GROMACS .gro file of C-alpha atoms in nm:
model
  167
    1MET     CA    1  -1.320   3.198   0.508
    2THR     CA    2  -1.042   3.041   0.736
    3ALA     CA    3  -1.198   2.714   0.718
    4HIS     CA    4  -1.170   2.765   0.323
    5ILE     CA    5  -0.761   2.879   0.315
    6GLN     CA    6  -0.685   2.623   0.511
    7GLU     CA    7  -0.870   2.336   0.287
    8ALA     CA    8  -0.691   2.549  -0.014
    9GLY     CA    9  -0.339   2.496   0.183
   10VAL     CA   10  -0.404   2.149   0.215
   11GLN     CA   11  -0.531   2.070  -0.152
   12ASP     CA   12  -0.132   2.309  -0.196
   13LEU     CA   13   0.062   2.043  -0.034
   14GLU     CA   14  -0.146   1.757  -0.130
   15HIS     CA   15  -0.086   1.865  -0.529
   16ALA     CA   16   0.273   1.947  -0.427
   17TRP     CA   17   0.311   1.568  -0.260
   18LEU     CA   18   0.162   1.419  -0.582
   19ASN     CA   19   0.363   1.556  -0.808
   20GLU     CA   20   0.673   1.476  -0.608
   21ALA     CA   21   0.497   1.120  -0.596
   22ILE     CA   22   0.559   1.150  -0.997
   23ASP     CA   23   0.882   1.325  -1.037
   24LEU     CA   24   0.989   0.997  -0.826
   25ALA     CA   25   0.769   0.776  -1.046
   26THR     CA   26   0.965   0.974  -1.349
   27ARG     CA   27   1.310   0.931  -1.197
   28SER     CA   28   1.262   0.557  -1.132
   29VAL     CA   29   1.187   0.510  -1.508
   30ALA     CA   30   1.503   0.692  -1.611
   31GLY     CA   31   1.714   0.488  -1.341
   32GLY     CA   32   1.618   0.146  -1.452
   33GLY     CA   33   1.292   0.098  -1.248
   34GLY     CA   34   0.937   0.080  -1.295
   35PRO     CA   35   0.681   0.411  -1.316
   36PHE     CA   36   0.578   0.437  -0.957
   37GLY     CA   37   0.640   0.628  -0.690
   38ALA     CA   38   0.495   0.705  -0.334
   39LEU     CA   39   0.543   0.925   0.022
   40VAL     CA   40   0.409   0.890   0.409
   41VAL     CA   41   0.322   1.216   0.543
   42LYS     CA   42   0.270   1.279   0.852
   43ASP     CA   43   0.181   1.590   1.046
   44GLY     CA   44   0.227   1.800   0.699
   45LEU     CA   45   0.554   1.667   0.655
   46VAL     CA   46   0.751   1.413   0.434
   47VAL     CA   47   0.831   1.067   0.632
   48ALA     CA   48   0.971   0.831   0.346
   49SER     CA   49   1.004   0.845  -0.027
   50GLY     CA   50   1.022   0.527  -0.204
   51ASN     CA   51   0.967   0.411  -0.587
   52ASN     CA   52   0.980   0.078  -0.757
   53GLN     CA   53   1.188  -0.142  -0.686
   54VAL     CA   54   1.085  -0.511  -0.821
   55THR     CA   55   1.274  -0.544  -1.136
   56ALA     CA   56   1.600  -0.381  -0.922
   57THR     CA   57   1.599  -0.607  -0.593
   58LEU     CA   58   1.395  -0.902  -0.785
   59ASP     CA   59   1.129  -0.887  -0.548
   60PRO     CA   60   0.726  -0.835  -0.705
   61THR     CA   61   0.637  -0.699  -0.345
   62ALA     CA   62   0.860  -0.384  -0.366
   63HIS     CA   63   0.575  -0.165  -0.499
   64ALA     CA   64   0.661   0.187  -0.485
   65GLU     CA   65   0.399   0.116  -0.184
   66VAL     CA   66   0.503  -0.119  -0.004
   67SER     CA   67   0.891  -0.005   0.012
   68VAL     CA   68   0.759   0.379   0.077
   69MET     CA   69   0.579   0.213   0.394
   70ARG     CA   70   0.840  -0.022   0.512
   71ALA     CA   71   1.096   0.294   0.473
   72ALA     CA   72   0.850   0.517   0.700
   73CYS     CA   73   0.832   0.262   0.954
   74LYS     CA   74   1.178   0.233   0.973
   75GLN     CA   75   1.247   0.593   0.988
   76LEU     CA   76   0.881   0.606   1.267
   77GLY     CA   77   1.057   0.361   1.469
   78ASP     CA   78   0.700   0.165   1.443
   79PHE     CA   79   0.541  -0.059   1.244
   80SER     CA   80   0.183   0.153   1.280
   81LEU     CA   81   0.167   0.426   1.025
   82GLU     CA   82  -0.142   0.571   1.236
   83GLY     CA   83  -0.164   0.947   1.119
   84CYS     CA   84  -0.019   0.930   0.815
   85VAL     CA   85  -0.080   0.967   0.475
   86LEU     CA   86   0.013   0.730   0.121
   87VAL     CA   87   0.091   1.005  -0.141
   88THR     CA   88   0.134   0.804  -0.482
   89SER     CA   89   0.174   0.820  -0.851
   90CYS     CA   90  -0.088   0.567  -0.904
   91GLU     CA   91  -0.383   0.395  -0.746
   92PRO     CA   92  -0.245   0.166  -0.527
   93CYS     CA   93  -0.283  -0.239  -0.627
   94PRO     CA   94  -0.525  -0.474  -0.388
   95MET     CA   95  -0.167  -0.604  -0.246
   96CYS     CA   96  -0.061  -0.181  -0.149
   97LEU     CA   97  -0.404  -0.170  -0.063
   98SER     CA   98  -0.341  -0.426   0.207
   99SER     CA   99  -0.016  -0.303   0.314
  100ALA     CA  100  -0.173   0.027   0.372
  101LEU     CA  101  -0.521  -0.150   0.569
  102TRP     CA  102  -0.221  -0.314   0.748
  103ALA     CA  103  -0.011  -0.045   0.839
  104ARG     CA  104  -0.285   0.147   0.996
  105ILE     CA  105  -0.209   0.447   0.694
  106ASP     CA  106  -0.513   0.683   0.805
  107ARG     CA  107  -0.515   0.797   0.406
  108ILE     CA  108  -0.416   0.730   0.076
  109VAL     CA  109  -0.372   1.012  -0.208
  110TYR     CA  110  -0.345   0.945  -0.562
  111ALA     CA  111  -0.282   1.016  -0.928
  112ALA     CA  112  -0.310   0.808  -1.212
  113ASP     CA  113  -0.602   0.583  -1.192
  114ARG     CA  114  -0.584   0.162  -1.229
  115HIS     CA  115  -0.723   0.231  -1.619
  116ASP     CA  116  -0.453   0.465  -1.678
  117ALA     CA  117  -0.186   0.147  -1.588
  118ALA     CA  118  -0.325  -0.069  -1.768
  119VAL     CA  119  -0.281   0.155  -2.090
  120ALA     CA  120   0.123   0.123  -2.028
  121GLY     CA  121   0.064  -0.245  -1.925
  122PHE     CA  122   0.017  -0.254  -1.576
  123ASP     CA  123  -0.327  -0.430  -1.553
  124ASP     CA  124  -0.394  -0.487  -1.200
  125ARG     CA  125  -0.754  -0.457  -1.317
  126ARG     CA  126  -0.812  -0.841  -1.326
  127PHE     CA  127  -0.699  -0.850  -0.962
  128TYR     CA  128  -0.916  -0.650  -0.806
  129GLU     CA  129  -1.203  -0.826  -1.050
  130LEU     CA  130  -1.088  -1.143  -0.931
  131PHE     CA  131  -1.100  -1.079  -0.584
  132ASP     CA  132  -1.433  -0.886  -0.630
  133LYS     CA  133  -1.604  -1.080  -0.872
  134LYS     CA  134  -1.436  -1.423  -0.887
  135PRO     CA  135  -1.525  -1.684  -0.620
  136ALA     CA  136  -1.210  -1.830  -0.501
  137SER     CA  137  -1.232  -2.198  -0.690
  138LEU     CA  138  -1.204  -1.979  -1.051
  139TRP     CA  139  -0.967  -1.796  -0.929
  140PRO     CA  140  -0.628  -1.918  -1.155
  141MET     CA  141  -0.367  -2.100  -0.871
  142PRO     CA  142  -0.598  -2.326  -0.602
  143VAL     CA  143  -0.612  -2.207  -0.319
  144GLU     CA  144  -0.725  -2.467  -0.022
  145GLN     CA  145  -0.743  -2.505   0.292
  146LEU     CA  146  -0.566  -2.833   0.446
  147ASP     CA  147  -0.717  -2.936   0.834
  148LEU     CA  148  -0.472  -3.009   1.017
  149PRO     CA  149  -0.556  -3.048   1.432
  150ASN     CA  150  -0.216  -2.794   1.488
  151ARG     CA  151  -0.393  -2.570   1.238
  152THR     CA  152  -0.436  -2.312   1.530
  153ALA     CA  153  -0.117  -2.369   1.742
  154PRO     CA  154   0.043  -2.073   1.619
  155PHE     CA  155  -0.222  -1.869   1.770
  156ASP     CA  156  -0.224  -2.051   2.055
  157ALA     CA  157   0.145  -1.988   2.151
  158TRP     CA  158   0.106  -1.611   2.049
  159LEU     CA  159  -0.204  -1.528   2.300
  160ALA     CA  160  -0.022  -1.737   2.565
  161LYS     CA  161   0.245  -1.497   2.519
  162SER     CA  162   0.238  -1.167   2.800
  163ASP     CA  163   0.500  -0.975   2.631
  164ARG     CA  164   0.318  -0.972   2.323
  165VAL     CA  165   0.310  -0.633   2.117
  166ASP     CA  166  -0.017  -0.704   1.960
  167TYR     CA  167  -0.125  -0.522   1.605
   0.00000   0.00000   0.00000
């Protein structure tokens, strides 16, 4: 019985966080931003909140999820968000999902999905499909490797650095 009550409490918290992310997204629209909002939560507390800043900052990477992860890292003083939950108003696009993986986010919770976003004109499905189904040779932009003899020089310097911070 106690586990069921605890689980219900966690669900209530997650619903509250999702509602907060949805409210952030809605306020973002009212303020001239994109319809996306996100939170980073650690140990049951909201560490940071953010919304889509793409058009406001002229930065195509300033999605709500990326913006909130940047803010959370600064707040926590660490580049790792291990132990954190990313709560977002919409399913993260492939860029945001990759960023969450790099940040070591423990879990992602979202409300609307990629199909809901597509109806509103944010069709990330083509990016998911690109990575899922098409070989790089069929991508809309060429992605090529040019083989240079010093291609590993930055990695060699990194590995030789005794005071590096691994991540």
